[in-house]
XYZ file of C-alpha atoms in Angstrom:
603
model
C 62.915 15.450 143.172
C 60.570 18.535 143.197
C 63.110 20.829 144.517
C 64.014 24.622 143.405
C 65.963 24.674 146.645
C 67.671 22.730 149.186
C 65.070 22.123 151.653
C 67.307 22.650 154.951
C 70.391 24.086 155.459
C 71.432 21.019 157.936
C 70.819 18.401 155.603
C 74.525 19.421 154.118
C 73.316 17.960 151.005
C 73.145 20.846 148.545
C 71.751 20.928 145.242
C 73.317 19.267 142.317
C 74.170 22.863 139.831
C 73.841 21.779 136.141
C 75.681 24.387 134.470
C 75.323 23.585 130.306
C 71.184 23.210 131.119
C 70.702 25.973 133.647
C 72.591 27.956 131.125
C 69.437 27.154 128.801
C 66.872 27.887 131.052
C 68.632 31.317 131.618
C 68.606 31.931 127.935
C 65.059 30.904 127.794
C 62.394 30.207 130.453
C 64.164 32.963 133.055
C 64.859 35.462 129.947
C 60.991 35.957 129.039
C 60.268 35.860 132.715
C 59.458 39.127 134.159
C 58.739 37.333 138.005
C 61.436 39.079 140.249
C 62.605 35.644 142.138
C 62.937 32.925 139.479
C 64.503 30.521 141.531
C 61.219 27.798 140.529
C 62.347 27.856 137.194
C 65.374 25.569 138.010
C 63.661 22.917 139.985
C 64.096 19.463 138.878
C 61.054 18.496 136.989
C 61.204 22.203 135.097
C 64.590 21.218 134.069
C 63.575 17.849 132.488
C 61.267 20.061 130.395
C 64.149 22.148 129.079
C 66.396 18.799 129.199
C 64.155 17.048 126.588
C 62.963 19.693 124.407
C 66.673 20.830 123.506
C 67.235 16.338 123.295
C 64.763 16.124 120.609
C 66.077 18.808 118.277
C 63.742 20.166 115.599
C 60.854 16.866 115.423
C 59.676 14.702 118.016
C 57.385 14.366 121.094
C 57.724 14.719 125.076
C 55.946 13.721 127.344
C 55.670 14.237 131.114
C 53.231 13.984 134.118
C 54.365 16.324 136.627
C 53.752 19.244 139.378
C 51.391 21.614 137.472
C 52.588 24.769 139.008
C 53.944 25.548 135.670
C 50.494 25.983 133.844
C 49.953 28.954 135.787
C 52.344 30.075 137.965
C 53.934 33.537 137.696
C 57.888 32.762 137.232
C 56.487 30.313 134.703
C 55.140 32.900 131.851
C 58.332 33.078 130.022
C 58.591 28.721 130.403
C 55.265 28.872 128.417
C 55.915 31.670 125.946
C 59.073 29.005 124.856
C 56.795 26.312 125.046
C 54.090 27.963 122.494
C 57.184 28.342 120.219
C 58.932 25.243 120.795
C 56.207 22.776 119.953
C 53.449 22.453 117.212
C 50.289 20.819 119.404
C 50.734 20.776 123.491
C 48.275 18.667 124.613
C 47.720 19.654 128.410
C 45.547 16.986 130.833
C 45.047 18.815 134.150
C 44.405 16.530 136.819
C 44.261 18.527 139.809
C 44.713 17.566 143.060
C 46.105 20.285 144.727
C 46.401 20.035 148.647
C 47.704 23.816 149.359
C 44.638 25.155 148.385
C 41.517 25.953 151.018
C 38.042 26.316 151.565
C 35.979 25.807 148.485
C 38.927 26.095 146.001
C 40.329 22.836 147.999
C 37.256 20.971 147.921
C 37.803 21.571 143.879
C 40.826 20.597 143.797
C 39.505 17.563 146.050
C 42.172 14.324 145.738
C 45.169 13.666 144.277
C 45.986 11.146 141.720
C 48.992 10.004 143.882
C 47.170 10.110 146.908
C 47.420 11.891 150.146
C 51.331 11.673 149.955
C 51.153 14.136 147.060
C 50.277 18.142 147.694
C 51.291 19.481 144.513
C 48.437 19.511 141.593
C 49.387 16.972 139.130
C 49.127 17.085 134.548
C 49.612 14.820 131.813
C 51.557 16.680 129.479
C 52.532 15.805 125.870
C 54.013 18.038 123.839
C 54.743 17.768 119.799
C 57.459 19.506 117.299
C 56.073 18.558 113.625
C 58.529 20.734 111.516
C 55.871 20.388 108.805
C 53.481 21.835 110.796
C 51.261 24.699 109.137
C 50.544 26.296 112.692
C 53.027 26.199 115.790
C 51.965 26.575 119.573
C 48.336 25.398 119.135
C 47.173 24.195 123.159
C 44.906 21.662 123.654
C 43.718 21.816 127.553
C 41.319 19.248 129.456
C 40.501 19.808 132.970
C 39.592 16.753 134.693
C 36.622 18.583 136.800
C 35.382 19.790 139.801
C 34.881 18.138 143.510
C 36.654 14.429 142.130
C 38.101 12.135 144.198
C 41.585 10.086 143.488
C 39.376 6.743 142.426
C 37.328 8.687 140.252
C 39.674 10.706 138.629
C 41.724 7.524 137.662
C 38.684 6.261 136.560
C 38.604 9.164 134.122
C 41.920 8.980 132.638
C 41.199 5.294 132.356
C 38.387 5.378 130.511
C 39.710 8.494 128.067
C 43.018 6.665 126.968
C 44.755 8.457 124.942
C 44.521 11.894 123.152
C 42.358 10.904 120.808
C 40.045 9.522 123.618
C 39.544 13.236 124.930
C 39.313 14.463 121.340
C 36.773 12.027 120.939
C 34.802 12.934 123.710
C 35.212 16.463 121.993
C 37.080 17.376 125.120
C 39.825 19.318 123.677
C 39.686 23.412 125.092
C 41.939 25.006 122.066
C 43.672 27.742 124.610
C 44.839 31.351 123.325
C 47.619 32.809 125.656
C 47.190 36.741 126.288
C 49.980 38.993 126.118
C 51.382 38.032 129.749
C 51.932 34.224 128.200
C 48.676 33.251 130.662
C 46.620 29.785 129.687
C 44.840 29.859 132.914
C 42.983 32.407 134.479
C 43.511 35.239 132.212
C 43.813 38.592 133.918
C 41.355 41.888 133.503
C 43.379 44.114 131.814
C 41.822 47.416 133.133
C 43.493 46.471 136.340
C 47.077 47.811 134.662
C 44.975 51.282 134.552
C 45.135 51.917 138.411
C 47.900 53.273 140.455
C 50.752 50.554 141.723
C 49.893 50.561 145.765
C 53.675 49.857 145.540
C 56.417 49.071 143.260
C 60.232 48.247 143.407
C 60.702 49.897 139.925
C 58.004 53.393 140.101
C 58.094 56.030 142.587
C 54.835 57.411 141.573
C 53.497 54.513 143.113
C 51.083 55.152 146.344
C 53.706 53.462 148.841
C 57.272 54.789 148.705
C 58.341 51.623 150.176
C 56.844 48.516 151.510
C 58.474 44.922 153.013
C 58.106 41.403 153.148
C 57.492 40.464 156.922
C 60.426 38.788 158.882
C 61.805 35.657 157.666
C 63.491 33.783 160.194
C 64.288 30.127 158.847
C 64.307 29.236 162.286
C 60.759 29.912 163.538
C 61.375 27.540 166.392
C 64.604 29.070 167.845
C 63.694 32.669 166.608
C 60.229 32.844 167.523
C 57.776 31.918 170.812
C 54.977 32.534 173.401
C 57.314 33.154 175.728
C 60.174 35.362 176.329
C 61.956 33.360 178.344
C 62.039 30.399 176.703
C 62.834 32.183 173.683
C 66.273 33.510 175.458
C 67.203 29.870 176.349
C 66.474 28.733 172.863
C 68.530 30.795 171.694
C 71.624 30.890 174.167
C 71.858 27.067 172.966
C 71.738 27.911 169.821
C 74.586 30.318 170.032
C 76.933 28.128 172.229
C 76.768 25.316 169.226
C 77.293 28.068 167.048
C 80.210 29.500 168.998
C 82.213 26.228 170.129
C 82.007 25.635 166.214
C 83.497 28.336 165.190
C 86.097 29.323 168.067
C 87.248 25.434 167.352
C 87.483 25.273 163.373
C 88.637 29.083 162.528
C 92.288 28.414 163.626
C 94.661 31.572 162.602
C 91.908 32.787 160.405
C 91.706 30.057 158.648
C 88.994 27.845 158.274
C 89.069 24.251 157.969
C 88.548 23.266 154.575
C 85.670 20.291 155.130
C 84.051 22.706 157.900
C 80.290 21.980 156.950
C 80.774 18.322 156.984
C 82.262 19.027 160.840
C 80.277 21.257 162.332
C 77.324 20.353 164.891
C 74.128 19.737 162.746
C 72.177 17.675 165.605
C 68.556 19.324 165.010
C 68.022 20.081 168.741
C 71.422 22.207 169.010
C 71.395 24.568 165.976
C 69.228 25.088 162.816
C 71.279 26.355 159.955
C 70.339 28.372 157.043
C 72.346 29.925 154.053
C 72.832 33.222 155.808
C 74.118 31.297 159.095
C 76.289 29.262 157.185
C 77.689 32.429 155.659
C 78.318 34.534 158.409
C 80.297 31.168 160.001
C 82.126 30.966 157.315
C 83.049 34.710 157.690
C 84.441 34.286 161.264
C 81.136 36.764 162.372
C 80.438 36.071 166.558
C 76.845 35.594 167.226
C 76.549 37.108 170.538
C 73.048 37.164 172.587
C 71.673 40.919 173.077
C 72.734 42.135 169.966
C 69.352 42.118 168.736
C 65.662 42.624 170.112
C 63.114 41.368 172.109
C 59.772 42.546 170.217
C 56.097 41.548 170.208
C 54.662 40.066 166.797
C 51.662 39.274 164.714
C 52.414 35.558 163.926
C 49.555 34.941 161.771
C 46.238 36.342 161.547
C 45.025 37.001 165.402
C 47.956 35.267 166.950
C 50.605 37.219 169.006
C 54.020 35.489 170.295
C 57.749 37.425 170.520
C 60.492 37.747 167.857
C 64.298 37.981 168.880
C 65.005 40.631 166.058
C 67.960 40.238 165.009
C 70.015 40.077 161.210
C 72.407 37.053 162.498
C 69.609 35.199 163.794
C 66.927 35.903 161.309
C 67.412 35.038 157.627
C 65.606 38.450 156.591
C 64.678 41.342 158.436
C 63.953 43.263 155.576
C 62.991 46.733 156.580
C 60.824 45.781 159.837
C 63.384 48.175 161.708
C 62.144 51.437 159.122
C 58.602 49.997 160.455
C 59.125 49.784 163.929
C 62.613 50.477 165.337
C 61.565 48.969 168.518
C 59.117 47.149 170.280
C 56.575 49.770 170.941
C 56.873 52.162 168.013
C 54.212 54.056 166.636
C 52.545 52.432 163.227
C 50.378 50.799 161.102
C 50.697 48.337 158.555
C 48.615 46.975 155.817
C 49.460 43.531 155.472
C 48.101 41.542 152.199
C 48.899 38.009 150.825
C 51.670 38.070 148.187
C 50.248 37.071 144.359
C 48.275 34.273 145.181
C 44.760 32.761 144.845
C 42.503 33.723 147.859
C 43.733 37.230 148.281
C 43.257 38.518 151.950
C 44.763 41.063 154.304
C 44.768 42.429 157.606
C 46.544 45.762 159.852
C 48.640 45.532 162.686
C 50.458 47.585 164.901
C 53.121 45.507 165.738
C 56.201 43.251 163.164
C 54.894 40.726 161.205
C 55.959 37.555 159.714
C 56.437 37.051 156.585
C 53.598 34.093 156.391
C 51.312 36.124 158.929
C 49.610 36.036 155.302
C 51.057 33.933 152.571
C 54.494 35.506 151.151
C 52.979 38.673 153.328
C 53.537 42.378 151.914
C 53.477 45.106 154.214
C 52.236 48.588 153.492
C 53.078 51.214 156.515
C 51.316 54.465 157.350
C 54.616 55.617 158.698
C 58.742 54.952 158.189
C 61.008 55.746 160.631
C 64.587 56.884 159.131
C 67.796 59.238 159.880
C 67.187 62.322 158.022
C 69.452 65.664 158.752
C 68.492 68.096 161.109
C 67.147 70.238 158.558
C 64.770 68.010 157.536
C 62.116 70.083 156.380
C 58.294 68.888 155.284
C 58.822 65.035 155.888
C 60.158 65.404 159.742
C 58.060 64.083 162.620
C 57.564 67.448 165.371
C 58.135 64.016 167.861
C 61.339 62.182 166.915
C 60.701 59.508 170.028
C 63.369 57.513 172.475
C 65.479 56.173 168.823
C 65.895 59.892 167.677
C 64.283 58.929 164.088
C 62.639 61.065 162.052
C 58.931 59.666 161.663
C 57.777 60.632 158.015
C 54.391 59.045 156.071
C 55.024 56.579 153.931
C 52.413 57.298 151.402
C 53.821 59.494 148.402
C 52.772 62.878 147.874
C 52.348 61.478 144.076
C 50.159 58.681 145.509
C 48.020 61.544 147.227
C 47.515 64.100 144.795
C 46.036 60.875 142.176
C 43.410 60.734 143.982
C 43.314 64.840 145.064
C 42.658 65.139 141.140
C 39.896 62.884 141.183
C 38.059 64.594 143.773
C 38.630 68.169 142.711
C 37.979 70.219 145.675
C 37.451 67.562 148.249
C 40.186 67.660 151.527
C 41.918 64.116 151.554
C 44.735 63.096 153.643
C 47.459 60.507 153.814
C 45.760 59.079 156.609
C 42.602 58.996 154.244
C 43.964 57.253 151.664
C 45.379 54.648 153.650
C 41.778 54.056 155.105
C 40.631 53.996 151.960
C 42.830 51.349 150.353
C 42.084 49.008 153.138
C 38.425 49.492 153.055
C 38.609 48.451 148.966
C 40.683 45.943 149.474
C 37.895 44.346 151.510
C 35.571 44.980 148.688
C 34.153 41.556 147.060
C 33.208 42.849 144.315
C 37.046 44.062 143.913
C 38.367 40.428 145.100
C 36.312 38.763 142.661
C 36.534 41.084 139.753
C 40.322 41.168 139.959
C 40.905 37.871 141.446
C 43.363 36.651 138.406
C 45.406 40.061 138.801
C 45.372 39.301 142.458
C 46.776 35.934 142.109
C 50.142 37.227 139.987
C 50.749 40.695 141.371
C 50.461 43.311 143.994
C 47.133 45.318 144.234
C 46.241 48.435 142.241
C 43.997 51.384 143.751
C 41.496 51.951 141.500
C 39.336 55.682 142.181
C 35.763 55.106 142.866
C 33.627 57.697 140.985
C 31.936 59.766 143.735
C 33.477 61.080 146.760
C 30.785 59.539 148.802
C 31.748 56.461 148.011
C 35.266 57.403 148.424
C 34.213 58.257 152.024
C 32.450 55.072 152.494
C 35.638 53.232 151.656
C 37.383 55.410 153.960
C 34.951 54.941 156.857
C 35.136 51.230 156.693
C 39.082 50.816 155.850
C 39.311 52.869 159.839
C 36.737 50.912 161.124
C 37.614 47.392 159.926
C 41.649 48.419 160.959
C 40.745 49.676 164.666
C 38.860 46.202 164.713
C 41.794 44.234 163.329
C 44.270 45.995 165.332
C 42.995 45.742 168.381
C 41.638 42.588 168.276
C 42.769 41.763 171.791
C 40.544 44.561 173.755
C 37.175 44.158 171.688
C 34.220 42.937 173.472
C 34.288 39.640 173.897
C 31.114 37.762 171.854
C 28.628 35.853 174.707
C 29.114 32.450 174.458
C 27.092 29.531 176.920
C 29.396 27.509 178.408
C 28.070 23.971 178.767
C 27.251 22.780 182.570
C 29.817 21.342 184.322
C 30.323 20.227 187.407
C 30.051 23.465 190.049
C 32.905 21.626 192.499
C 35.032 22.854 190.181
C 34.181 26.951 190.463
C 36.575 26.995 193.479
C 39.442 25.545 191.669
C 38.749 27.993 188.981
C 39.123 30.765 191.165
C 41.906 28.616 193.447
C 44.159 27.951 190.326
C 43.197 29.765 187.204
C 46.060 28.991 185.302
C 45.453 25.048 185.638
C 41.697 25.715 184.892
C 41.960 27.799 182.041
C 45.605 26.208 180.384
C 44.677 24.958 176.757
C 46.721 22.146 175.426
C 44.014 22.087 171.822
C 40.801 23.406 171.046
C 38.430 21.639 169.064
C 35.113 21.153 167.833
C 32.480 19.230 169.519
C 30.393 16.490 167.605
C 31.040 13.061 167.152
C 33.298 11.403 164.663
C 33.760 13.209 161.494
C 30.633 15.290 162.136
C 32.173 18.377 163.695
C 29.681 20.770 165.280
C 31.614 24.003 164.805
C 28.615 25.661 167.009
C 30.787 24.177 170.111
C 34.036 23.975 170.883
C 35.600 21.973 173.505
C 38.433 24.667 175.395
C 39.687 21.633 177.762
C 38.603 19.463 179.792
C 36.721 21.661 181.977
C 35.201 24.113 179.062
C 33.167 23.757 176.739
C 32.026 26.972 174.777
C 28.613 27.130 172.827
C 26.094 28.747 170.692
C 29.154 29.874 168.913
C 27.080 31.920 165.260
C 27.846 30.003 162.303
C 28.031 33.296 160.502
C 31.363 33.726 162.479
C 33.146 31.078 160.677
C 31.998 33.511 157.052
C 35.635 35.993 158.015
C 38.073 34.079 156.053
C 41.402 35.458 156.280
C 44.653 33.737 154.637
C 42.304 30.250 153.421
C 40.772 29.771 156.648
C 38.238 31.503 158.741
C 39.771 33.366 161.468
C 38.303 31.378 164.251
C 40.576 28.659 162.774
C 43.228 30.514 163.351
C 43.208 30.929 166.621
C 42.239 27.343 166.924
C 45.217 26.108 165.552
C 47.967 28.449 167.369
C 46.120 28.692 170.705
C 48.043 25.265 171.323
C 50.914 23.891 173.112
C 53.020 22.907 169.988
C 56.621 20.942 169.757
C 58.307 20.911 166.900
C 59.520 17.675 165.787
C 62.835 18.625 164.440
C 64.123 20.696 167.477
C 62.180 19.418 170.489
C 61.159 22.758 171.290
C 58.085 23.902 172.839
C 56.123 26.551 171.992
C 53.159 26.682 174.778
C 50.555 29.760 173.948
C 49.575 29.959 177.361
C 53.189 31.139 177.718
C 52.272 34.484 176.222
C 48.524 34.596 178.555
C 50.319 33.808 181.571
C 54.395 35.756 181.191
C 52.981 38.608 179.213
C 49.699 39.825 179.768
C 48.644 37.932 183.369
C 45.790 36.604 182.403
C 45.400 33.098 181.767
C 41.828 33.371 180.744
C 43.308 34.706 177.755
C 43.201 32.077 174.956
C 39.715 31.454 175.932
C 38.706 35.114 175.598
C 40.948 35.429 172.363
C 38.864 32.949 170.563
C 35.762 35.131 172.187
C 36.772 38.180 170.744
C 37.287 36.971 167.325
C 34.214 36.210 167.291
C 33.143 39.837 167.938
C 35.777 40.705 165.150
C 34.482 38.590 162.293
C 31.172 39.350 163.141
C 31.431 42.849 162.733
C 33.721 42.367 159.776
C 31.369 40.666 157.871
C 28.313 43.261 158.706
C 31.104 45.825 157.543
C 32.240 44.493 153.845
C 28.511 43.564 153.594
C 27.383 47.488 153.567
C 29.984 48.588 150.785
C 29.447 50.273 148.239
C 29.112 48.813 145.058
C 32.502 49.109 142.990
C 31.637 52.027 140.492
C 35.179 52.886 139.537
């Protein structure tokens, strides 16, 4: 039971609450945590840990083989500080295996000792308390290696046996934890030198407030390619929602056993915590009450949001961003703390997953401010009557003014500038531990040139992210079909050009990602190789649009969510999913030919 949280709010089948051993965990693995949401700490296997150690009392040995999100994973720092205290010898077998990586990093990983049913990476942990021990938190690592498959690597642990089968082998890594409790992929501490690009907890930070991307819970009902659909979705939704609570909320009161009563047939409703709350609150969901606004799904893939704080789980401060659907801003999206850091601009809302655990950065907030509202006020308040300030501090600025003594830099600059670094390889890879367990720091290139360079290629690279749907599109051939079917091309283009699934031509399991089969009446090819080099999020960004220009149902709900929808309702066009993949193309292209010509990082 690998579970930190219940996995869906319908289910009715909450988490057991263990009150004497979550107690400990607070005490211990939580209390040397400094991770802001510790909720991982109290998943099942994570409490065994905490379960046995306190069982065995001062001497004795654990052992476990488990999810090995522990060994490295941010919430987990204070877990293996009280580990390293706890025990004598931890001997730590790392077998891999893990299924949520991508590109290179998952051919690594490769399989899984459990097979294909298992995602999580796997470890062989044994951990000793010798009260007569001289030393105490001495860690002994083995990883099992690179590019293995699962026959191999049970082959491996086969062959080793035991502990002293590794030590044998001299295969032992004796690991010293730095002063954030890492084992794995120890951080470069100059990184702690630069500037916070944003912090809960520092206002000199660069951004005086950033957000997290809408989190629905209910993609399906919340979310879709087309507006209309998206309004009957949701009407359905509310009715079940509605009859519920009109029928069990007698006199203001509420029926006692209400969650075991109320309608939790997958195709009617999807219920989350928040839902569940505001029910049992008596709160009406009524239909209008929210918004209608356009939204970058993930990377290169537009579809419309209902905005709205009863029918989304979090909002979080997309209405500061953009108070409605065609509000003035720009956002620098990256990838929460994770391997593979990436991120993109928009224009538009975002989704929290639009990059993994997404962070937005805005050039602009939109708030209610006095009239006299001096320095900060926007001369053009718009239709909402908000003030329109920068969100970039003047603390943030006037770091990097002192750096470049003399030199005119504004807001505007700086934001250009951070998203031109960020794009930097040399940054990704020099800081690519940091990047994994926090939010990016700003570090000042030395020259001003340089700073400029940044600059130029941060507005470049974000007028070519942004507006990713007018770019050129990239020349493709299309392979020779059969000319009786021009005139139904022009007689019916939205039956010609509808997409169902895109994929790549070749035979069998050799794909030949040089074509790609639209439908059955297109084939596109001489697609560049280089294209498929713009990796954004753990997959190159032609993938992307691969995978959502599709006509999807989701298996719980029933509900369709058909991309040519949003070619067709929203733009007229229906050549548009074709042209999409076109212009991304043209994007990555040029994105690579941009990050390729920057500077080097002299900071």
């Amino acid at each position: 039971p690998y579970s930190a949280g219940q996995g869906s709010a319908n289910d009715n089948a909450a988490n057991i609450a263990y009150a004497q051993l979550d107690a400990a965990i607070r005490d211990t693995y939580s209390a040397h945590s400094s991770a802001t949401n510790k909720n991982a700490l109290y998943d099942s296997y994570i409490r065994a840990f905490r379960w046995a150690g306190d069982r065995i009392g001062n001497a004795g040995i654990m052992a476990f083989v488990t999810n090995a999100g522990w060994l490295d994973g941010n919430a987990a720092a204070g877990m293996r500080k009280c580990l390293g205290e706890e025990f004598s010898d931890l001997y730590i077998f790392h077998l891999r295996g893990n299924a949520r990586t991508s590109g290179e990093q998952r051919r690594k990983e490769k399989g899984n000792v459990f097979g294909e049913g298992t995602r999580t990476p796997i470890v062989i942990s044994v951990l000793v308390k010798n009260p007569d021990a001289l030393e105490h938190g001495r860690i002994h690592f083995h990883d099992i290696g690179d590019y293995l498959d699962k026959k191999q690597k049970l082959a491996i642990i086969r062959n080793f046996g035991s502990i002293e089968g590794i030590a044998n082998a001299k295969g032992w890594q004796c690991i010293e934890p730095d002063q954030n409790n890492d084992w794995l992929d120890q951080v470069n501490r100059s990184f702690d030198q630069f500037i916070e690009m944003g912090s809960r907890k520092d206002d000199r930070s660069i951004f005086s407030n950033y957000y997290n991307g809408v989190q629905t819970n209910r993609d399906p009902w919340a979310q879709n390619s087309s507006s209309n659909k998206l309004e009957q979705n949701l009407n359905l939704l509310i009715n079940t929602y509605e009859n519920d609570r009109l029928s069990l909320h007698s006199n203001g009161n509420l029926s006692p056993n209400w969650e075991n009563i109320i309608n939790a047939t997958p195709n009617s409703i999807k219920w989350t915590r928040g839902l569940k709350a505001r029910f049992a609150k008596n709160v009406p969901l009524v239909f209008g009450a929210g918004q209608f606004v356009q939204t970058l799904y993930r990377p290169f893939s537009m579809q419309w949001l209902y905005r709205d704080k009863n029918l989304n789980e979090y909002v979080n401060k997309s209405g500061a961003l953009f108070p409605e659907n065609n509000s003035e801003n720009l956002t620098i999206i990256t990838t929460g703390p994770t391997e593979g850091f990436s991120v993109v601009m928009a224009k538009t809302v975002s989704d929290v997953q639009t990059l993994f655990n997404g962070q937005c950065f805005p050039l602009y907030l939109y708030e209610k401010t006095s009239s006299n509202c001096g320095l900060f006020a926007s001369a053009n308040k718009g239709s909402t009557g908000l003030n329109r300030r920068y969100a970039i501090t003047d603390a943030g600025l006037a770091h990097f003014q002192a750096t470049y003594l003399g030199q005119e830099i504004s807001k505007e600059d700086l934001f250009y500038y951070i998203y031109g670094l960020l794009h930097s390889p040399e940054y990704r890879e020099r800081f690519a531990n940091n990047l994994a367990k926090q939010l990016p720091r700003i570090p000042a290139v030395k020259g001003f040139d340089d700073f400029k360079a940044f600059r130029d290629a941060g507005r470049v690279l974000g007028d070519l992210h942004v507006n990713f749907e007018t770019v050129a599109p990239y020349m493709v051939t299309f392979k020779e079909g059969d000319h009786r079917l021009i005139p139904e091309a022009e007689a019916n283009p939205t039956k010609f050009y509808r997409v169902k699934k895109m994929r790549f031509g070749g035979k069998g399991k050799e794909k030949d990602r040089t074509a790609v089969i639209y439908n059955e009446y297109i084939t596109m090819q001489n697609i560049p190789l280089v294209a498929y080099d713009y990796v954004i999020n753990g997959k190159p960004a032609l993938e992307w649009v691969m995978e959502r220009q599709v006509v999807k149902t989701d298996k719980d709900s029933g509900i369709v969510n058909d991309a040519n929808d949003y070619a067709n309702e929203t733009l007229g066009d229906p050549k548009y999913p074709m042209e999409l993949f076109q212009r991304v193309i043209t994007v990555s292209l040029e994105t690579m030919k941009i990050v390729r010509s920057l500077p080097t990082l002299d900071i």
